Short mmCIF file of C-alpha atoms in Angstrom, two decimals:
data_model
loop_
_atom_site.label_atom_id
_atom_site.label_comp_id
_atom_site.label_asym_id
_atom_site.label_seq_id
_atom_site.Cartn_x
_atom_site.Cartn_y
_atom_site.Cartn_z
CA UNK F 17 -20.16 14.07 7.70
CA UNK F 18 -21.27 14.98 11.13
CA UNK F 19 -23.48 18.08 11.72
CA UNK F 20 -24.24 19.19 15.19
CA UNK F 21 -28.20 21.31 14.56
CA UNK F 22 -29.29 24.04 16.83
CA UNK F 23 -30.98 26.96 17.06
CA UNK F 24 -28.36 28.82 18.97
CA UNK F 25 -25.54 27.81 17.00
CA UNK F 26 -25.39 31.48 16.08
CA UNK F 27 -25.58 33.31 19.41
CA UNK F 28 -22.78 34.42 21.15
CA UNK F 29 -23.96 32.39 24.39
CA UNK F 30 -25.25 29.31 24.16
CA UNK F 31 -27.59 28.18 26.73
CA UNK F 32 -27.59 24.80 28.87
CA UNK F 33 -29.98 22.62 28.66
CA UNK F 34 -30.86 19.44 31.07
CA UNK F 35 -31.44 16.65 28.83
CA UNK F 36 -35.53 15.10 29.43
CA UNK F 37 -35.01 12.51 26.83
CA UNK F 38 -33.03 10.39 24.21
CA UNK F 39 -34.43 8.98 21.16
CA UNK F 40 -32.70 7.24 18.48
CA UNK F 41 -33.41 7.42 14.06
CA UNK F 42 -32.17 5.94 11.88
CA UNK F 43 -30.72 2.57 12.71
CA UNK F 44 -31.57 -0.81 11.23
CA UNK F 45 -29.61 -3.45 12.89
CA UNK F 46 -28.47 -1.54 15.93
CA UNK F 47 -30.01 -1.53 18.97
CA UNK F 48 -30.95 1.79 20.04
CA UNK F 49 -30.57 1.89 23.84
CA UNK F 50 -26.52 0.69 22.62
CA UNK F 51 -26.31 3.49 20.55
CA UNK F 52 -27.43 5.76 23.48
CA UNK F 53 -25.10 4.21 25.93
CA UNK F 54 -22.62 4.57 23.66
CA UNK F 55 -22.59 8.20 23.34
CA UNK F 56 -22.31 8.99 26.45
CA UNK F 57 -25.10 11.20 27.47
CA UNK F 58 -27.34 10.32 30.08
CA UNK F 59 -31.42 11.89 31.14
CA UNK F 60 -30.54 14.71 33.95
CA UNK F 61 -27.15 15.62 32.10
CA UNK F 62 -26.68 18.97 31.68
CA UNK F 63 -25.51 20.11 27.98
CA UNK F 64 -25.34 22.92 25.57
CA UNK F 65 -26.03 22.15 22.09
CA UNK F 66 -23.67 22.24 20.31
CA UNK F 67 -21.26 21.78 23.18
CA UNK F 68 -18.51 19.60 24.17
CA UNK F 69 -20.44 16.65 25.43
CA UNK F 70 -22.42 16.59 22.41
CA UNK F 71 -19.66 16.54 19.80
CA UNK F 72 -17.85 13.93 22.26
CA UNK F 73 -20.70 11.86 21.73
CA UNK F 74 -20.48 12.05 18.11
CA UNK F 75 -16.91 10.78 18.09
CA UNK F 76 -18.32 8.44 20.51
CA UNK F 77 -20.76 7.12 18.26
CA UNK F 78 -18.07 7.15 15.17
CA UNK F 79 -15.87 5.11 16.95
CA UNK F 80 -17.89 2.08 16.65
CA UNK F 81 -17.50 2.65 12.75
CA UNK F 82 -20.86 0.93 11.88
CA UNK F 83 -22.28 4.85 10.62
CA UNK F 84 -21.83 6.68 7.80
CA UNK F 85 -23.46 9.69 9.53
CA UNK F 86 -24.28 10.88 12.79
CA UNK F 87 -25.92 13.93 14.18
CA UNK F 88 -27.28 14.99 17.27
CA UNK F 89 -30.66 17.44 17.01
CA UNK F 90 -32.62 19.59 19.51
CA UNK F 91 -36.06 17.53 18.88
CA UNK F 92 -38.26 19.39 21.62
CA UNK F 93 -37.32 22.41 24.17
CA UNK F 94 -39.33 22.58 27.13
CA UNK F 95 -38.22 25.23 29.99
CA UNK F 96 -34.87 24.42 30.62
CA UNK F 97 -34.62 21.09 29.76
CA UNK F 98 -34.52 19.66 26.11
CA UNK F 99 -35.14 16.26 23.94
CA UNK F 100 -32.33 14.76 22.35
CA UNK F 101 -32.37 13.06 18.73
CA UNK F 102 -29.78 10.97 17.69
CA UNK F 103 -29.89 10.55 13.84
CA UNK F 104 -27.90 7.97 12.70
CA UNK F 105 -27.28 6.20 9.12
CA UNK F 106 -25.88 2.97 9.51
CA UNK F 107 -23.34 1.54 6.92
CA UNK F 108 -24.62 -1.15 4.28
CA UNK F 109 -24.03 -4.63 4.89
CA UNK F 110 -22.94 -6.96 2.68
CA UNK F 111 -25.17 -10.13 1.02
CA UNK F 112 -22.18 -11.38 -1.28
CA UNK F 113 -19.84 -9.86 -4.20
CA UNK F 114 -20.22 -11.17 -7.72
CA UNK F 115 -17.29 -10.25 -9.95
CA UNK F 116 -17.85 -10.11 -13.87
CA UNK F 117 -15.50 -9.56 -16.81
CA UNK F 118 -12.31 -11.24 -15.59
CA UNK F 119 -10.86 -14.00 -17.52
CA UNK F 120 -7.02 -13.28 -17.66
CA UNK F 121 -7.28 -13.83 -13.34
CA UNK F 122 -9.24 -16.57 -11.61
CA UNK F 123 -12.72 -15.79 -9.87
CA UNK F 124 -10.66 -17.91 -6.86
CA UNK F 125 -7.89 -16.22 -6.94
CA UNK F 126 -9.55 -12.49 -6.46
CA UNK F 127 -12.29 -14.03 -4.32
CA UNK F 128 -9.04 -14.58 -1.97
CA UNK F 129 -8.61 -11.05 -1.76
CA UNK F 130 -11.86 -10.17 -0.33
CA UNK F 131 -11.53 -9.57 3.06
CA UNK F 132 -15.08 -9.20 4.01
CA UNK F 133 -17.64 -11.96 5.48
CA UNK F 134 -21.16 -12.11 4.18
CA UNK F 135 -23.16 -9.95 6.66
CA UNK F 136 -20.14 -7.50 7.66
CA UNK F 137 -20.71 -3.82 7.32
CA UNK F 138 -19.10 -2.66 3.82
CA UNK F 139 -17.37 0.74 4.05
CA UNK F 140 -16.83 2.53 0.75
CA UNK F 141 -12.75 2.46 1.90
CA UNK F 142 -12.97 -1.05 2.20
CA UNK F 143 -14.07 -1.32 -1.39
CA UNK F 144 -11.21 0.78 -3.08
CA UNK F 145 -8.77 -1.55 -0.62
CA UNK F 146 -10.18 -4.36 -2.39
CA UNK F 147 -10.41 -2.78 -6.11
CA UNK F 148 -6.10 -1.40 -5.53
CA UNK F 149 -5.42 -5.46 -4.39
CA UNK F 150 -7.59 -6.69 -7.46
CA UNK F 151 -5.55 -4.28 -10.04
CA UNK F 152 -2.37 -5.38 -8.06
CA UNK F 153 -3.21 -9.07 -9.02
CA UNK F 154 -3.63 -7.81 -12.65
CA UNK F 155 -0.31 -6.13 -12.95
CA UNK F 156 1.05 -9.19 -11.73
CA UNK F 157 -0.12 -10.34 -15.09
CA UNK F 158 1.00 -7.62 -17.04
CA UNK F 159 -2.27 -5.79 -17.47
CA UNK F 160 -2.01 -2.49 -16.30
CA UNK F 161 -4.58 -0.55 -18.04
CA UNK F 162 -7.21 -2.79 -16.40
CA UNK F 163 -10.48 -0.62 -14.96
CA UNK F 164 -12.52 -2.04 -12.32
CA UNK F 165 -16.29 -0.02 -11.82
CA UNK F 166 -18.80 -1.09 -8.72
CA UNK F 167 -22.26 -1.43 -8.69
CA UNK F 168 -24.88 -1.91 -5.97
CA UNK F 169 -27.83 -3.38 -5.99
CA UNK F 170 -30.63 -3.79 -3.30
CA UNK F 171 -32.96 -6.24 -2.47
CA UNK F 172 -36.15 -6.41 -4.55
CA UNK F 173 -38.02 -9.77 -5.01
CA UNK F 174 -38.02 -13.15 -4.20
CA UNK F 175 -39.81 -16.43 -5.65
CA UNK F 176 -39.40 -20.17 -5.40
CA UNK F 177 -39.22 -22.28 -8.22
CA UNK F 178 -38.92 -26.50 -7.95
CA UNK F 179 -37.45 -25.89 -4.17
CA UNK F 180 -35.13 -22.95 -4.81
CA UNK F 181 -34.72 -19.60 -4.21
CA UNK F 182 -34.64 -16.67 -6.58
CA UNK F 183 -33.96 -13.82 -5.15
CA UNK F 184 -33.94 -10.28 -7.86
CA UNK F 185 -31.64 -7.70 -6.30
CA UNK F 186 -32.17 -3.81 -8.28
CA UNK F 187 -29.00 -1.29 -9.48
CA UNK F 188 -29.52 1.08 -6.83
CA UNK F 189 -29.24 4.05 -9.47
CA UNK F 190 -30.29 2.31 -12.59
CA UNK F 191 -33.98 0.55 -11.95
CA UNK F 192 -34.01 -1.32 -14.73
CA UNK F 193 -30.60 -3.10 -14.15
CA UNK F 194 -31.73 -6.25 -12.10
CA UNK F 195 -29.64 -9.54 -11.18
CA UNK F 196 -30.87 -12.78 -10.08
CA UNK F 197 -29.24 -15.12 -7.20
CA UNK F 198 -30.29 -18.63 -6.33
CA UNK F 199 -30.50 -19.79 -2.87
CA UNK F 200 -31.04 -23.28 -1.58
CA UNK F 201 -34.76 -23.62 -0.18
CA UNK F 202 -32.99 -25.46 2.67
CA UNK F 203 -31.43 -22.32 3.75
CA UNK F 204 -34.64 -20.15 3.16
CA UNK F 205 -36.22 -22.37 5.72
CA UNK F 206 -33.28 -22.46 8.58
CA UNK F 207 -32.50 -19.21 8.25
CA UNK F 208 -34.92 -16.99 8.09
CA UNK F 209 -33.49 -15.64 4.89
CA UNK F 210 -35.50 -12.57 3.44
CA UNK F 211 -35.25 -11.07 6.74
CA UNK F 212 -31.90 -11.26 6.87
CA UNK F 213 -30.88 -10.16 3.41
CA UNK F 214 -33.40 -7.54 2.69
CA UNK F 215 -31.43 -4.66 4.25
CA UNK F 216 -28.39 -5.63 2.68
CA UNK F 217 -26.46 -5.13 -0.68
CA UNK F 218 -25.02 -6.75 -3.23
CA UNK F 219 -21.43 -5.76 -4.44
CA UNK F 220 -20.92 -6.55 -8.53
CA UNK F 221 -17.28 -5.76 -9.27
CA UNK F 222 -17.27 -4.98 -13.65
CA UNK F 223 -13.68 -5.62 -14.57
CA UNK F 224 -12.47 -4.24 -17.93
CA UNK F 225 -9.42 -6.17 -18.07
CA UNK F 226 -7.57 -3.90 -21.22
CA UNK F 227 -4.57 -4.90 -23.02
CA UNK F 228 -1.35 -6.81 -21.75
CA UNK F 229 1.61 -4.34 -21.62
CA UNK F 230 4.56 -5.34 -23.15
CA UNK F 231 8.21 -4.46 -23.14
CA UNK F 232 9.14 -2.91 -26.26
CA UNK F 233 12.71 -1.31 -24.81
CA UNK F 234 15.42 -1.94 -22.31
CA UNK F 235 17.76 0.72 -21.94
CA UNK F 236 20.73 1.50 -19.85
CA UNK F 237 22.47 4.72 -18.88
CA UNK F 238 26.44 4.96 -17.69
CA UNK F 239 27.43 1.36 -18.46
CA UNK F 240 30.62 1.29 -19.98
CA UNK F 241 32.06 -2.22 -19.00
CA UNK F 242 28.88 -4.20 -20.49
CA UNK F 243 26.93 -3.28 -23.09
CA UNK F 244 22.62 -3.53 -23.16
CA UNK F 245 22.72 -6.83 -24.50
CA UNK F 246 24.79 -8.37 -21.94
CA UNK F 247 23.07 -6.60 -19.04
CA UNK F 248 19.13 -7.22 -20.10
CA UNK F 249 20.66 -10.73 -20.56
CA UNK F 250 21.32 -11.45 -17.09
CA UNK F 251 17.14 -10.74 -16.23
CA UNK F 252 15.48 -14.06 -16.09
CA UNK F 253 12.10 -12.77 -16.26
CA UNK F 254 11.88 -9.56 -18.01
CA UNK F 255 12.67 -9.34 -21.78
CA UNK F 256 11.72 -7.13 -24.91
CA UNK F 257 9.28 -8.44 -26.91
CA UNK F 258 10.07 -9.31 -30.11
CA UNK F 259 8.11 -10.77 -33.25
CA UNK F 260 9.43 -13.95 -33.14
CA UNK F 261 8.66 -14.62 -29.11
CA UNK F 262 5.55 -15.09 -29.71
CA UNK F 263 4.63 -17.53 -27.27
CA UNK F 264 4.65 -14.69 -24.58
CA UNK F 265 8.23 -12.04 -24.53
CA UNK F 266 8.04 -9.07 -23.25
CA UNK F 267 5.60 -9.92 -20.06
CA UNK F 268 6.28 -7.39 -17.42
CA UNK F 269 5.65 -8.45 -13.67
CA UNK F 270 6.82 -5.85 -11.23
CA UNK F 271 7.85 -8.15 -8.80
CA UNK F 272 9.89 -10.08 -11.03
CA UNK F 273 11.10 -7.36 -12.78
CA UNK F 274 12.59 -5.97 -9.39
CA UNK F 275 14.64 -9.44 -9.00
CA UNK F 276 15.93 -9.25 -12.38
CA UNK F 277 17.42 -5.97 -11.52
CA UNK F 278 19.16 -8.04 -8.44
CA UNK F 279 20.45 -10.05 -10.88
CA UNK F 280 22.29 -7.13 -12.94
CA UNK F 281 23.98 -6.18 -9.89
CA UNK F 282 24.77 -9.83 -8.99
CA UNK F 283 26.30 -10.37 -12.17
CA UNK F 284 28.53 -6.81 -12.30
CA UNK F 285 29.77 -8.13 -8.15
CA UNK F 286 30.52 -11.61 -10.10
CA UNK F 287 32.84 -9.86 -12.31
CA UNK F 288 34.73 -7.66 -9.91
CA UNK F 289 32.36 -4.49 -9.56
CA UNK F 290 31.93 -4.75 -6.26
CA UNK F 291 30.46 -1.26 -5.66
CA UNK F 292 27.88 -1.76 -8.56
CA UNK F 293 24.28 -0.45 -8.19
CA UNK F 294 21.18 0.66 -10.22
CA UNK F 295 20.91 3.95 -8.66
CA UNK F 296 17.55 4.74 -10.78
CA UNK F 297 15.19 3.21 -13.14
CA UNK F 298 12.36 4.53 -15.38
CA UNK F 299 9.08 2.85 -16.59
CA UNK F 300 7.91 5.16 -19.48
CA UNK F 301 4.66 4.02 -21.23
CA UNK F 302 3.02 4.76 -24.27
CA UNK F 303 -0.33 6.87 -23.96
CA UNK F 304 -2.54 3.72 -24.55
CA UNK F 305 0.23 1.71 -22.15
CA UNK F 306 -0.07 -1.09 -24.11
CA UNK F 307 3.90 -0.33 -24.77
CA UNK F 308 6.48 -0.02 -22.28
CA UNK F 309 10.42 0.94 -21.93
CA UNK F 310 12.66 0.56 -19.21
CA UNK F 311 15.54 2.35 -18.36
CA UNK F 312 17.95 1.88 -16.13
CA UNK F 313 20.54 4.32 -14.65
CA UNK F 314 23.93 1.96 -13.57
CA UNK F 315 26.65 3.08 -11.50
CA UNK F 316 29.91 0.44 -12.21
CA UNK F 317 33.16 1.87 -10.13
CA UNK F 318 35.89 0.35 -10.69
CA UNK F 319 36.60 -3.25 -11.10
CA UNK F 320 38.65 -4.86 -8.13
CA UNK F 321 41.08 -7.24 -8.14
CA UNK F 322 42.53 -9.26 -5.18
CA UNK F 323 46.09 -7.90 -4.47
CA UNK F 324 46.90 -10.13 -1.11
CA UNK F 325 44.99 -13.25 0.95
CA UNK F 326 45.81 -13.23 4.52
CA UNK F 327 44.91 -16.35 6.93
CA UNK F 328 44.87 -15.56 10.34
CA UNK F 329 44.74 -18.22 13.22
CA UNK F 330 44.57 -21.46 11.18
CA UNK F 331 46.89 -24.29 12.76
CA UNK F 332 45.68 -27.15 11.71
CA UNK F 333 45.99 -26.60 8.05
CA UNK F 334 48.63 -24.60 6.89
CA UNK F 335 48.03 -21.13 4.43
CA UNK F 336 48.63 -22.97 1.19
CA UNK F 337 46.25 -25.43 1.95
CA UNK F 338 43.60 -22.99 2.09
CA UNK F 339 44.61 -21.02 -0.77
CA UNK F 340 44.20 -24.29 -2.94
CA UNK F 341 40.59 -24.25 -1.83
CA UNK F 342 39.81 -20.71 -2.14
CA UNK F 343 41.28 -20.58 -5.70
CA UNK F 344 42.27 -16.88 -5.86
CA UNK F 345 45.60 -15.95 -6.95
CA UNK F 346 47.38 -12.03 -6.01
CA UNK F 347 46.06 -10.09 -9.69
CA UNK F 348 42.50 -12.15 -9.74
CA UNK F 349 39.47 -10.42 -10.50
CA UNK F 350 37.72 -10.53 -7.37
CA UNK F 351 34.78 -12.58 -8.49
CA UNK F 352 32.57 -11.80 -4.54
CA UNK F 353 30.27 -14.81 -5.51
CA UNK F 354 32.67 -17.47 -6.29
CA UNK F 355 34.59 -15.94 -3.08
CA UNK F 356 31.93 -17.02 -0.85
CA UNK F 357 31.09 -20.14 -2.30
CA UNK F 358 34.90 -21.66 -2.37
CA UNK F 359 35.28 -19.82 1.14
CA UNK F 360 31.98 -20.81 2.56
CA UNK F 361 30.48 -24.13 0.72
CA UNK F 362 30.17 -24.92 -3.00
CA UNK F 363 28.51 -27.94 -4.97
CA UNK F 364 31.85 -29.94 -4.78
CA UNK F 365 32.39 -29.42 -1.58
CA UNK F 366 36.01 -28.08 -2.04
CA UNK F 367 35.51 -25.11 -0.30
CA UNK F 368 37.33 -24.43 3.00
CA UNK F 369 34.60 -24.45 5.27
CA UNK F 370 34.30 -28.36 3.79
CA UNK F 371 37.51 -28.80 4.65
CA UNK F 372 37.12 -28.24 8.34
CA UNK F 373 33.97 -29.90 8.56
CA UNK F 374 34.90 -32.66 6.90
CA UNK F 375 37.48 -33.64 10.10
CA UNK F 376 35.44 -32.68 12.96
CA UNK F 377 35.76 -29.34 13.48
CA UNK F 378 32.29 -28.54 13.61
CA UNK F 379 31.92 -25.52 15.52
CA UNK F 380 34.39 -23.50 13.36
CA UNK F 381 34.15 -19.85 12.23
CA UNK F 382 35.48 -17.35 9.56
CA UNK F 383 35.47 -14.24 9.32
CA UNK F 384 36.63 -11.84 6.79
CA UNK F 385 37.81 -8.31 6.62
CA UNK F 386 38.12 -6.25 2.77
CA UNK F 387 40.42 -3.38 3.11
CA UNK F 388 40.70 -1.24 -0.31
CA UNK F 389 44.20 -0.62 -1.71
CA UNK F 390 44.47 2.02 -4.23
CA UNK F 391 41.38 2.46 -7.17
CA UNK F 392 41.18 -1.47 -8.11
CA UNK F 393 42.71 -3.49 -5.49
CA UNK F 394 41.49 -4.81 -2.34
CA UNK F 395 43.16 -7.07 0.48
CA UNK F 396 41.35 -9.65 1.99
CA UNK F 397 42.79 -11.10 6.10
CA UNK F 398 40.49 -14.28 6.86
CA UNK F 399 40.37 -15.08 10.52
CA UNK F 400 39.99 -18.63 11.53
CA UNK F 401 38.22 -19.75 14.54
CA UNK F 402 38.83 -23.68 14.66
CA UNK F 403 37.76 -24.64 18.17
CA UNK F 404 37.77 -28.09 18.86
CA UNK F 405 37.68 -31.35 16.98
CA UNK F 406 34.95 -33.61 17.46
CA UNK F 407 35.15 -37.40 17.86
CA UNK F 408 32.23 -39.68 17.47
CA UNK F 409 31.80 -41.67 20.89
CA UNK F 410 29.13 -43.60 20.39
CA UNK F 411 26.40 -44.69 17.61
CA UNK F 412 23.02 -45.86 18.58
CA UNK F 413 21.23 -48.11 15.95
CA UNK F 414 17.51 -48.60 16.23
CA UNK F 415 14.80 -50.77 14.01
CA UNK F 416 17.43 -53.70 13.15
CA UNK F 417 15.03 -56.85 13.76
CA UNK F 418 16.88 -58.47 11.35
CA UNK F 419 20.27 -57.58 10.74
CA UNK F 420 22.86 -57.35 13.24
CA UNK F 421 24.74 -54.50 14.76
CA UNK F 422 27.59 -55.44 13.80
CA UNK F 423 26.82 -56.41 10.14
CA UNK F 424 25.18 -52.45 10.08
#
């Protein structure tokens, strides 16, 4: 909120003043001649009020985002020249944040996502940033109807009992809501401690945790080559929860939910579908959202099948040798996974790139081009960059004491 207060905001000329004199109000932990320096405006400057020096001071002043107001008053007119007061309200700072009501998520782990230090200014945006990564830690859970309600509280009293520190901070709307923190007496005594905190707050996050949403449904539209079973099948992490799963089916995690639907496409590409995709999906929950369905809208194509291999540049192994390894015949549902793995490296190490690497051609390449042939067919030419052959020339052995080179 900034308001700019004169009493010639309503006249059709405004008259310039020279400025006799800055004061500042307000302020708590800033230092006033800063916040004069900062705006700008200097004793012998001329200005109107309002005017443009004036409001440039106030987005001076806003800049240094420690105020959550600022205005600029006419305190005293004499003659031509005026005194200047520049009300401020400075921005809370922050004693600590105690969080209450959580027990499906770790005090540590949303204490992580609190970005603000003990003594920094807290900024009611910086509060809702913290609140939307607190409910994101919850949905990671599955808990989506969890509410999460602030209160502050300001300093009110402090006692010492058996060489500690009890400090009573007050609701700041609600009087008779107090809470009590405990300080070391060792840091009462180094640090000056009332002084410090007395002008600060105390953040208490209430979290109302809810119920655990649960898959009840997974639905697809437009498949016509698998049916629900088999596609839901393929998610690793996202299921419908069902009586006898007792032990914790139908957990939805949005992160893992989006990988399972990498998974659906994976498996349609494994069985020829190359241009498979989910163009759409739909979360629909019940009014409570304790219940939740899923559906998914699936675009198949067709289903391809390799119609011709082509190898292009290989001499040191011969087309049929390669074929062997690649394991795709002319008519072969073109499996893309299994393609890339017998092309590019598998777990037996029967692939072609093996091959090649195996005997020293270390530097090799391939390359392949798909060009589509009618509805369902696709060629595939494989260019082969084999380079040269490497020969070891010599090997170094280190750390023998014992045993000879030779015997190594």
């Amino acid at each position: 909120f900034i308001l700019v207060s004169s009493t010639a905001i309503f006249s059709q000329q405004r008259t310039t003043y020279k400025i006799l004199g800055l004061a500042v109000e307000g302020n708590k932990s800033s230092d006033a001649n800063t916040i004069i320096v900062s705006t700008g405006l200097k004793i012998g400057d001329e200005v109107q009020v309002p005017g443009d020096k004036t409001i440039n001071a106030i987005k001076n002043l806003w800049a240094l985002n420690i105020f959550s107001d600022v205005q600029i008053l006419k305190d005293k007119e004499i003659g031509e020249g005026v005194f200047l007061l520049i009300k401020v309200q400075e921005y809370s700072r922050l004693e600590r944040v105690v969080i209450e009501g959580n027990d499906e998520v770790d005090t540590d782990d949303i204490e992580k996502k609190i970005t603000f230090l003990r003594g920094s200014i807290l900024k009611p945006q910086e509060v809702a940033k913290l609140i939307q990564r607190i409910n994101g830690l919850y949905e990671e859970e599955g808990y989506f109807n969890t509410e999460i309600n602030t209160k502050y509280y300001n300093y009110f009293s402090a006692d010492t009992i058996d060489e500690k520190i009890y400090v009573r901070w007050r609701n700041t709307t609600d009087l008779a809501d107090e809470y009590e923190v405990e300080y070391a007496e060792s840091e009462f005594r180094s640090s000056n401690l009332i002084n410090k905190i007395k002008d600060r707050l105390l953040l208490k996050l209430l979290i109302s945790e809810g119920e655990e949403v649960k898959v009840r449904e997974i639905a697809f539209n437009n498949n016509l080559a698998f049916d629900d079973g088999d596609l839901s099948g393929e998610m690793d992490e996202t299921s419908e929860a069902k009586w006898w799963k007792f032990w914790g089916g139908g957990k939805f995690d949005p992160k893992k939910y989006k990988e399972d639907k990498e998974l659906i496409e994976k498996f349609y590409k494994k069985n020829g579908y190359r241009d498979a995709e989910i163009l759409s999906d739909s979360l629909i929950y019940s009014e409570d959202k304790k219940d939740l369905k899923i559906v998914m809208d699936v675009y198949e194509g067709p289903q391809y099948k390799l119609r011709n291999i082509n190898w292009e540049g290989n001499t040191v192994y011969p087309s049929f040798v390669l074929d062997e390894r690649l394991d795709f015949a002319p008519g072969d549902v073109y499996d893309l996974e299994k393609f890339e793995q017998n092309l590019r490296g598998n777990e037996k190490q029967s692939d072609v790139s093996a091959l090649y690497l195996d005997n020293g051609y270390l530097t090799f390449n391939l390359q392949t081009k798909e060009t589509k042939v009618d509805e369902d067919s696709i060629d595939v030419a494989i260019r082969v960059e084999e380079r040269n052959q490497f020969k070891i020339g010599r090997v170094d052995i280190f750390g023998n004491d014992k045993t000879k080179e030779k015997v190594i």
